[in-house]
Coordinates of C-alpha atoms in Angstrom, one line a residue:
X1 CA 30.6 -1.1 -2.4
X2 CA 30.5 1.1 1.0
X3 CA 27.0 1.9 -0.2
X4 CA 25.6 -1.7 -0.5
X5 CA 27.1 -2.7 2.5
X6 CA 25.8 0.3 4.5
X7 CA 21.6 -0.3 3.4
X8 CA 21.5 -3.9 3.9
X9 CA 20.5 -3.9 7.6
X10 CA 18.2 -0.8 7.0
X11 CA 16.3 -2.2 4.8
X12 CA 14.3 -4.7 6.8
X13 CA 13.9 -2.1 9.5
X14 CA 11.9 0.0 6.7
X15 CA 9.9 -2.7 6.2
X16 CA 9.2 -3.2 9.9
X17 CA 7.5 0.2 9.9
X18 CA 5.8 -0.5 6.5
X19 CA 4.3 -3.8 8.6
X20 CA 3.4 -1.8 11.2
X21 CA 1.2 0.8 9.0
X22 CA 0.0 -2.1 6.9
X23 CA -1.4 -3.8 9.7
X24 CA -3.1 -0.4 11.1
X25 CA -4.9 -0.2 7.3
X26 CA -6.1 -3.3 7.2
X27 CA -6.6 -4.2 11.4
X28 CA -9.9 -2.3 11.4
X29 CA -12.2 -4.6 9.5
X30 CA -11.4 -7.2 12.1
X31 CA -12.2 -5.2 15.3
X32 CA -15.0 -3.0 14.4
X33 CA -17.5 -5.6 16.0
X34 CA -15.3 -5.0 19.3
X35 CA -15.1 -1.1 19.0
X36 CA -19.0 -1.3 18.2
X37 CA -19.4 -2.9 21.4
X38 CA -16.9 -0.7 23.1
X39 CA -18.2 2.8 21.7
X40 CA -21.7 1.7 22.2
X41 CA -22.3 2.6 18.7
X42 CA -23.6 0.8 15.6
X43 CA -21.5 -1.0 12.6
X44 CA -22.4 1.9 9.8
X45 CA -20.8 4.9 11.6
X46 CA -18.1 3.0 13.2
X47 CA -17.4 1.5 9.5
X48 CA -16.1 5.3 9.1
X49 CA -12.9 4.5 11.1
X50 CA -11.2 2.6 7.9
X51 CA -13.1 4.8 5.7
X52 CA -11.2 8.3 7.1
X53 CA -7.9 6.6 7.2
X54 CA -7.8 5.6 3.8
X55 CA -9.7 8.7 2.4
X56 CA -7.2 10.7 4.4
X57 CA -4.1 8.7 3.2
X58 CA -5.4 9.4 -0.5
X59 CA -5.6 13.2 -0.2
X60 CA -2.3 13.5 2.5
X61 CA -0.2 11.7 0.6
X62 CA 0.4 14.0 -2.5
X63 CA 0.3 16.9 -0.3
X64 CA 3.2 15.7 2.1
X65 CA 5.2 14.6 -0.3
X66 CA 5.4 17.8 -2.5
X67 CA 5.8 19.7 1.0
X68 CA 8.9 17.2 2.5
X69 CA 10.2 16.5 -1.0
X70 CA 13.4 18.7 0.1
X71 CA 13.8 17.1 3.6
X72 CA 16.2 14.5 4.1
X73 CA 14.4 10.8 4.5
X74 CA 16.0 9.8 8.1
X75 CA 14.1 13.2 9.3
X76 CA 10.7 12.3 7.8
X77 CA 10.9 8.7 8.3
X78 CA 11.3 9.7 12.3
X79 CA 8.3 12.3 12.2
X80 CA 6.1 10.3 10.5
X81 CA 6.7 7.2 12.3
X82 CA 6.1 9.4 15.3
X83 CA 2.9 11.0 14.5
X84 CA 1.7 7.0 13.7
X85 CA 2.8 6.2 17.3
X86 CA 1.0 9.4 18.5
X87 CA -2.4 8.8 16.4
X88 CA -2.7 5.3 17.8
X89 CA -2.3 6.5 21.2
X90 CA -4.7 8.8 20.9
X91 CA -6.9 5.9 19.2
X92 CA -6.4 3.6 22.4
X93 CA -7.6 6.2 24.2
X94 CA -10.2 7.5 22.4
X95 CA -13.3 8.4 24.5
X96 CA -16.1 7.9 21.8
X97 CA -16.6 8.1 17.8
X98 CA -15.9 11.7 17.1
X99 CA -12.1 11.2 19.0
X100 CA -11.3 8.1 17.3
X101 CA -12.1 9.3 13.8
X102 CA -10.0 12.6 14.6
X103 CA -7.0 10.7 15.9
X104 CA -7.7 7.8 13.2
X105 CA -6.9 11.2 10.7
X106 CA -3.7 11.5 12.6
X107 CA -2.6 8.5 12.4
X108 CA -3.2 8.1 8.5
X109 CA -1.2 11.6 8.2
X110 CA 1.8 9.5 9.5
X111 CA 1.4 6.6 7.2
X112 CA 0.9 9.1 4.3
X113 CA 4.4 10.3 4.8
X114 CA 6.3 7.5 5.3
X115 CA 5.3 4.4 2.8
X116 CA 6.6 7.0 -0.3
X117 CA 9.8 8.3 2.3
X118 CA 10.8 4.7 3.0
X119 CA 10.6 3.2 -0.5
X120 CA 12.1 6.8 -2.0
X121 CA 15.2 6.2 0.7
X122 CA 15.1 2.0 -0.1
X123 CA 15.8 3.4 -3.8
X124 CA 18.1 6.4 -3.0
X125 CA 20.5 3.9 -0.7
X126 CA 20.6 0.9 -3.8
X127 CA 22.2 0.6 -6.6
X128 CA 20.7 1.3 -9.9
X129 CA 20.3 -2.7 -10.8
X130 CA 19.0 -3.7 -7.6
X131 CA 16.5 -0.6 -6.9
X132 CA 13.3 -3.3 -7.5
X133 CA 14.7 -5.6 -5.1
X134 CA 15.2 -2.8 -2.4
X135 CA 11.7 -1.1 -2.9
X136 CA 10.4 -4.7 -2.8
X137 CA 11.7 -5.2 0.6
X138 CA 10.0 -2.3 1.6
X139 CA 6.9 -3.3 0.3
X140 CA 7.1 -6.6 1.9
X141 CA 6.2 -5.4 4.9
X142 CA 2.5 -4.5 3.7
X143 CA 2.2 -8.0 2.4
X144 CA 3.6 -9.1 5.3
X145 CA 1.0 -7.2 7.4
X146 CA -1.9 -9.5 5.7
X147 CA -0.3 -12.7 6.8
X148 CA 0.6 -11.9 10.5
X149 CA -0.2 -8.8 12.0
X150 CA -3.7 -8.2 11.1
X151 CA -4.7 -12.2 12.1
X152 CA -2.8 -11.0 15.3
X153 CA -3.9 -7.9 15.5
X154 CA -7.4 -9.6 15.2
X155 CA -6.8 -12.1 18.1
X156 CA -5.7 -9.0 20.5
X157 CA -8.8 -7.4 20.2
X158 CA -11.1 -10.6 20.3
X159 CA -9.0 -11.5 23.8
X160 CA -8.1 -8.0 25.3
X161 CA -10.1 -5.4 23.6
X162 CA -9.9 -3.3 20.5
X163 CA -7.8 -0.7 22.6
X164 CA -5.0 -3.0 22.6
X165 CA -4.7 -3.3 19.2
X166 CA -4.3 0.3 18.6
X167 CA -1.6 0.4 21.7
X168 CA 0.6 -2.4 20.1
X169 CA 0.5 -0.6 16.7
X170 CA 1.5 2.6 19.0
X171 CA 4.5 0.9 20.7
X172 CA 5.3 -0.6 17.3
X173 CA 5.4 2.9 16.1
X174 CA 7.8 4.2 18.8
X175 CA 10.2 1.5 18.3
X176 CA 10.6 1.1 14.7
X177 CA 11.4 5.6 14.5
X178 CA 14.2 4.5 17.5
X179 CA 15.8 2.1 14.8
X180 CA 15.5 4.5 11.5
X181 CA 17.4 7.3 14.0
X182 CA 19.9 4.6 15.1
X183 CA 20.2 3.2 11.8
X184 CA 19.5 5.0 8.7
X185 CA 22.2 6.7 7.5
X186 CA 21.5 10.5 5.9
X187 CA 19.6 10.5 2.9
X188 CA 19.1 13.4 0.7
X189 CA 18.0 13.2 -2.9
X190 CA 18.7 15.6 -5.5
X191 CA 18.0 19.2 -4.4
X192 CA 15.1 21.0 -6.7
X193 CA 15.2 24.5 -7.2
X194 CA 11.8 24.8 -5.5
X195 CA 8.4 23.2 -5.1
X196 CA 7.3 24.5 -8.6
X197 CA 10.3 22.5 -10.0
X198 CA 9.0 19.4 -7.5
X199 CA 5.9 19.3 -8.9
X200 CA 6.1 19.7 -12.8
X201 CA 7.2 16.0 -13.2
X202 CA 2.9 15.3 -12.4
X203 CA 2.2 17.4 -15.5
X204 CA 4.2 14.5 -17.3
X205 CA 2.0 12.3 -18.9
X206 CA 3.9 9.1 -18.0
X207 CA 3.1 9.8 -14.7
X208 CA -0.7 10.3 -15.1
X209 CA -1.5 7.1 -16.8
X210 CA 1.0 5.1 -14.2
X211 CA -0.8 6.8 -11.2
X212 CA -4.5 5.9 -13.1
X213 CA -2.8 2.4 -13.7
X214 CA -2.5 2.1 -10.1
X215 CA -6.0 3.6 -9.2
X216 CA -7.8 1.4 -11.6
X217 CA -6.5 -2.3 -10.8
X218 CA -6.6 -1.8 -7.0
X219 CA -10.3 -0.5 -7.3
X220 CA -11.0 -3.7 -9.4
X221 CA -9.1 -5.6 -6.7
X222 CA -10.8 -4.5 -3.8
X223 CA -13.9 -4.4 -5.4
X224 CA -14.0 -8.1 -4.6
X225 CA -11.5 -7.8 -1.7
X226 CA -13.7 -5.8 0.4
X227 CA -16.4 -7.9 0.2
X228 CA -14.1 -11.5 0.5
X229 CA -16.1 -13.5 3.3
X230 CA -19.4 -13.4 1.4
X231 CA -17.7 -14.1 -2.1
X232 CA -16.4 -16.8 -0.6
X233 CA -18.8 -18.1 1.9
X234 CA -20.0 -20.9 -0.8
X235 CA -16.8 -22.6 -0.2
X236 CA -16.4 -21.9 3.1
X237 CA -19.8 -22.7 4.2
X238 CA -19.8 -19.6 6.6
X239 CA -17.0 -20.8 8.2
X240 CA -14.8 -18.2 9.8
X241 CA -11.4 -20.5 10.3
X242 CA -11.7 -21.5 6.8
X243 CA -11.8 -18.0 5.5
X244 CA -9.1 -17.3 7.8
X245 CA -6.8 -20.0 6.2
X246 CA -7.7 -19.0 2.8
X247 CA -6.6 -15.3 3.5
X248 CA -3.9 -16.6 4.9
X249 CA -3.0 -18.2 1.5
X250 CA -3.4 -14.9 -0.1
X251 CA -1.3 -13.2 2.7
X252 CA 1.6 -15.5 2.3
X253 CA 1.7 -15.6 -1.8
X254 CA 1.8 -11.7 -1.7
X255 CA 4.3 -11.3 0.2
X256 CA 5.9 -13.9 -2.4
X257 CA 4.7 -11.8 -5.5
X258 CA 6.0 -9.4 -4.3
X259 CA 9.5 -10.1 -4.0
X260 CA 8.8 -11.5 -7.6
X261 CA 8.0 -8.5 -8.4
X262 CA 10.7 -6.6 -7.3
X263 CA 13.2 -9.2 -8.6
X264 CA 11.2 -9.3 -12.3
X265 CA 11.7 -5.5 -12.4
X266 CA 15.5 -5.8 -11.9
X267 CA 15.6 -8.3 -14.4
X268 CA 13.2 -7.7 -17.2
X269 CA 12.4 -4.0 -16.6
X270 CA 9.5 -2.4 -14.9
X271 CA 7.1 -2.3 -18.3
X272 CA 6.7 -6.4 -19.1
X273 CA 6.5 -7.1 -15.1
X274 CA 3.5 -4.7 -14.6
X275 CA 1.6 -5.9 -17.8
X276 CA 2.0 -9.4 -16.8
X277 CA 1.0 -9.3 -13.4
X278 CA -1.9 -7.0 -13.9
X279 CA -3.2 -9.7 -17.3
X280 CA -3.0 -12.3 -14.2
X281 CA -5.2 -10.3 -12.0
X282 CA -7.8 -9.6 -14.6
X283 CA -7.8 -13.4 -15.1
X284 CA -8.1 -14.3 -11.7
X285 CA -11.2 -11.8 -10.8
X286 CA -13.0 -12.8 -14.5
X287 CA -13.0 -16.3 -13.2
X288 CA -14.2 -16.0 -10.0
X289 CA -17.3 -17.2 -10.3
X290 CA -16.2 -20.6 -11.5
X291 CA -13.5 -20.6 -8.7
X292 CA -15.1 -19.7 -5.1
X293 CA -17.7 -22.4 -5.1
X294 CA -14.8 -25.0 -4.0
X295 CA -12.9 -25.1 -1.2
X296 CA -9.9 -26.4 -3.9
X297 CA -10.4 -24.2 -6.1
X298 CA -11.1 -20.9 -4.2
X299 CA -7.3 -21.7 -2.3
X300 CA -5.9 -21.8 -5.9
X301 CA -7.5 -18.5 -7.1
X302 CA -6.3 -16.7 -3.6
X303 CA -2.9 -17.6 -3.8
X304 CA -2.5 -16.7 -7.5
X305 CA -4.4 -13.2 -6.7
X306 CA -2.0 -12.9 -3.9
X307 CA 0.7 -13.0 -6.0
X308 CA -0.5 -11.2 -9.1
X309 CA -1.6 -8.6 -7.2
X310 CA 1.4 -7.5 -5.1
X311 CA 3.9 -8.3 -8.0
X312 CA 2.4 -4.6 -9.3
X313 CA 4.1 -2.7 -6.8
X314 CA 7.4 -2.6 -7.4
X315 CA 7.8 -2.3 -11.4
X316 CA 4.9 0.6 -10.4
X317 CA 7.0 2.0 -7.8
X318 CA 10.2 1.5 -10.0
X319 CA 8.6 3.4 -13.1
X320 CA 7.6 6.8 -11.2
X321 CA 10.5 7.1 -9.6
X322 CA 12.9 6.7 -12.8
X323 CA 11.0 9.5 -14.2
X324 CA 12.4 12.3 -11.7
X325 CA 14.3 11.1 -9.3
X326 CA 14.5 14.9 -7.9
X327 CA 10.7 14.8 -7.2
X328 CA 10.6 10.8 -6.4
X329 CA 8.5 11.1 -2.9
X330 CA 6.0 13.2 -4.8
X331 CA 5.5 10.7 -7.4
X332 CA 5.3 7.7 -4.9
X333 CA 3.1 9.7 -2.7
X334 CA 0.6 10.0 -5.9
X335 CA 1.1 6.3 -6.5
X336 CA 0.0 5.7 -2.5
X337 CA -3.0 8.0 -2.8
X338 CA -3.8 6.1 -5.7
X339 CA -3.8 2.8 -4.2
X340 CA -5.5 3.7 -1.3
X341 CA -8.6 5.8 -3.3
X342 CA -8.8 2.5 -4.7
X343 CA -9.3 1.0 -1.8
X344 CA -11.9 3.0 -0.8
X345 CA -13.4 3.4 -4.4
X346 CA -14.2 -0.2 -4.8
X347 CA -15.8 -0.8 -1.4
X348 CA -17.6 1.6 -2.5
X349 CA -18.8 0.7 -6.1
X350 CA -18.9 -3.0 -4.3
X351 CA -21.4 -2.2 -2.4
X352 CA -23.5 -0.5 -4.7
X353 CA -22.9 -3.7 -6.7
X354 CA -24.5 -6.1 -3.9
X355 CA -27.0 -3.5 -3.1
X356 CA -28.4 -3.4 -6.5
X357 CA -27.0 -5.9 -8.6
X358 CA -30.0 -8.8 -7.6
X359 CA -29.2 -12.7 -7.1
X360 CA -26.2 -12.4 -9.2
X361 CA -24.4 -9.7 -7.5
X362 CA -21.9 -11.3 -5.5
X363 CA -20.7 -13.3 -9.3
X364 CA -20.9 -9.2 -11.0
X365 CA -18.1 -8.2 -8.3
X366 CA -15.5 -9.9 -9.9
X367 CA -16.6 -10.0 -13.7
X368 CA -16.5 -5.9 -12.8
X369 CA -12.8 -6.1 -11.2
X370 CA -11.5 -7.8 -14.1
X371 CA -13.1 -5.4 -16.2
X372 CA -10.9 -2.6 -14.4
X373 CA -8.1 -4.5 -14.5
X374 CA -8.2 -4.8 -18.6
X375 CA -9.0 -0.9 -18.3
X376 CA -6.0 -0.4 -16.1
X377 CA -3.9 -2.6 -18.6
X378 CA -5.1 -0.3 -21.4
X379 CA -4.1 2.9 -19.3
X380 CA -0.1 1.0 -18.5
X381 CA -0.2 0.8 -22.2
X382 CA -0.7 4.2 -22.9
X383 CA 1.8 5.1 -20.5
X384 CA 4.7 3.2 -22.3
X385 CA 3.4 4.8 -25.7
X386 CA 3.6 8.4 -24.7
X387 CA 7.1 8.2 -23.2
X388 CA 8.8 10.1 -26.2
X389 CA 6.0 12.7 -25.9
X390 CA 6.8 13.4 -22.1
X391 CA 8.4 16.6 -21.2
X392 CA 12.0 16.6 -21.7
X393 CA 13.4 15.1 -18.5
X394 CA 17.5 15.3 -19.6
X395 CA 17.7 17.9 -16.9
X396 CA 17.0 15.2 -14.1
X397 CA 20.3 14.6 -12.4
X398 CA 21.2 10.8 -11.6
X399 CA 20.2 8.5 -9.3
X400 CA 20.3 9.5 -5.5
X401 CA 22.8 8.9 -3.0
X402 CA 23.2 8.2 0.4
X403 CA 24.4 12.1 2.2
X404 CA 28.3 11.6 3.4
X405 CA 28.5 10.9 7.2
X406 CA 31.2 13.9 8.9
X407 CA 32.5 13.4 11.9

């Protein structure tokens, strides 16, 4: 009882600094015009400033997680939350291009290590039966991040420059690693005999097809995603405010889906939450080019991809780290590299799409997203089939707790 008493207040300060690095993901795309006009530079090579972060979050990710797997989660939480405050100092002050891509690196190296060390210690400090809900919390924050702190984040720059932005995210940074130190209690999880031992769970082929499950419907996602405004812009008539409102709808629903999410998977299990939410997704990009013509219309199919899209997270989230608790940051470091190569996939593929894809292109986006949605459904399914063919896991001790305070 001691435990659920102690991570109730810690949990929405996790979240905090999961808001704060969701906002610095998603922040750029709506300053780049002001750093283009602050740099002196042009929209293509500035457009490398989201691309670095989320290419470097992809490959950091893994990497940090294998090599901090053994650390306790108050300690990492702190550094990395302190190298994010660092990075976007560095990106305030960032004389030209070439300092704000290298400290843009920095900062993603921060965020790489915390998302999977926050929802590994949301898990480690909750009881088995309520580990969605926890994990959900955490993950809130990133939703949360679509519905006020990039709009915000947005309006700082348009009203006192791009550097502000980057300076707010900085102090952010600073005082969400004063309240994990304050607050957090010790968390260690189960002790590995070494990083061989750590990383043999990825071998397990439950956790291939979950992380490709992952990769696949947020590349579908932000296939479209990346690319919203001009989807959009028949119902919006090219109207920025309107867009605005109906991102807006999508922000607030995902913050809702998720908690769904996290509450489904308590409930009903991790397997039937993911399949349905990611059936819903696939429906909602295949009909996208009946639904973004009217204003009516285009809010309904943004706040049900809001919803279906976030309510993936924590049964995903849920599923990896039941499989080895012992190497759980690992796993949801994979599961964050895969969702943010996804992101930067299907901007990617997306824009190949419009570039080449003729009249029609914008109307291919989503029939193509819901394509990789079915195909990530197909790879979930797998997943579930081949979990009597996984490696024996009976050595994997049980769920971890919160280290005994002394003193």
């Amino acid at each position: 009882m001691s435990r659920t008493r102690a991570v109730l207040p810690v949990l929405p300060v996790l979240a905090v600094g999961a808001f704060a690095i969701g906002t610095d993901t998603f922040v750029v795309a709506g300053v780049l015009p002001e750093v283009v006009d602050g740099l002196k530079s042009n929209l293509a090579d500035v457009g490398w400033v989201s691309t670095v972060f989320a290419l470097t979050y992809a490959v950091l990710a893994p990497v940090l997680g294998a090599l901090t797997g053994r650390v306790e989660r108050r300690t990492v939480l702190v550094i990395s939350l302190v190298v994010f405050a660092l990075g976007n100092a560095a990106s305030a002050l960032a004389p030209g291009l070439g300092w704000l891509l290298a400290a843009r690196v920095a900062t993603a190296a921060g965020a790489a290590l915390y998302i999977p060390a926050a929802s590994a210690s949301a898990a480690a400090l909750s009881a088995p039966e309520r580990r969605g809900r926890a994990m959900a919390v955490v993950l809130g924050g990133l939703s949360a991040a679509t519905v006020a702190g990039v709009p915000f984040g947005t309006w700082l720059a348009a009203d006192l420059g791009w550097r502000a932005t980057f300076w707010l995210l900085a102090g952010l940074g600073v005082l969400c690693a004063a309240a994990v130190a304050g607050g957090l209690p010790e968390v260690r999880l189960p002790a590995a005999p070494g990083l061989a031992a750590r990383l043999a769970p990825v071998r397990d082929a439950r956790v291939l097809f979950t992380v490709l499950t992952t990769l696949l419907f947020m590349t579908g996602g932000y296939l479209v995603l990346t690319y919203i405004g001009a989807v959009l812009a028949p119902a919006t008539d090219g109207d920025g405010t309107t867009l605005a409102l109906l991102l807006l709808v999508f922000g607030v629903l995902a913050v809702g889906g998720t908690v769904l999410g996290g509450r489904a998977t308590d409930r009903w299990g991790p397997t039937p939450v993911l399949l349905a939410s990611v059936a819903g997704l696939a429906v909602v990009l295949a009909t996208l080019p009946l639904t973004r013509d009217g204003l009516a219309t285009a809010e309904l199919a943004m706040g049900a991809w809001g919803i279906t899209a976030m309510a993936t997270q924590p049964p995903q989230q849920h599923r990896l780290f039941a499989i080895a608790p012992t190497s759980g940051p690992l796993l949801l470091s994979l599961n964050s590299s895969a969702t943010f190569a996804g992101i930067s996939l299907g901007g990617f593929i997306g824009g190949r799409v419009i570039a080449h894809g003729g009249a029609h292109a914008l109307d291919r986006l989503g029939q193509l997203g819901a394509v990789l949605a079915v195909l990530a459904l197909g790879a979930a399914l797998i997943g579930v089939r081949v979990k009597t063919a996984a490696p024996a896991t009976a050595d994997v001790p049980a769920a971890p707790r919160p280290a005994e305070k002394t003193g």
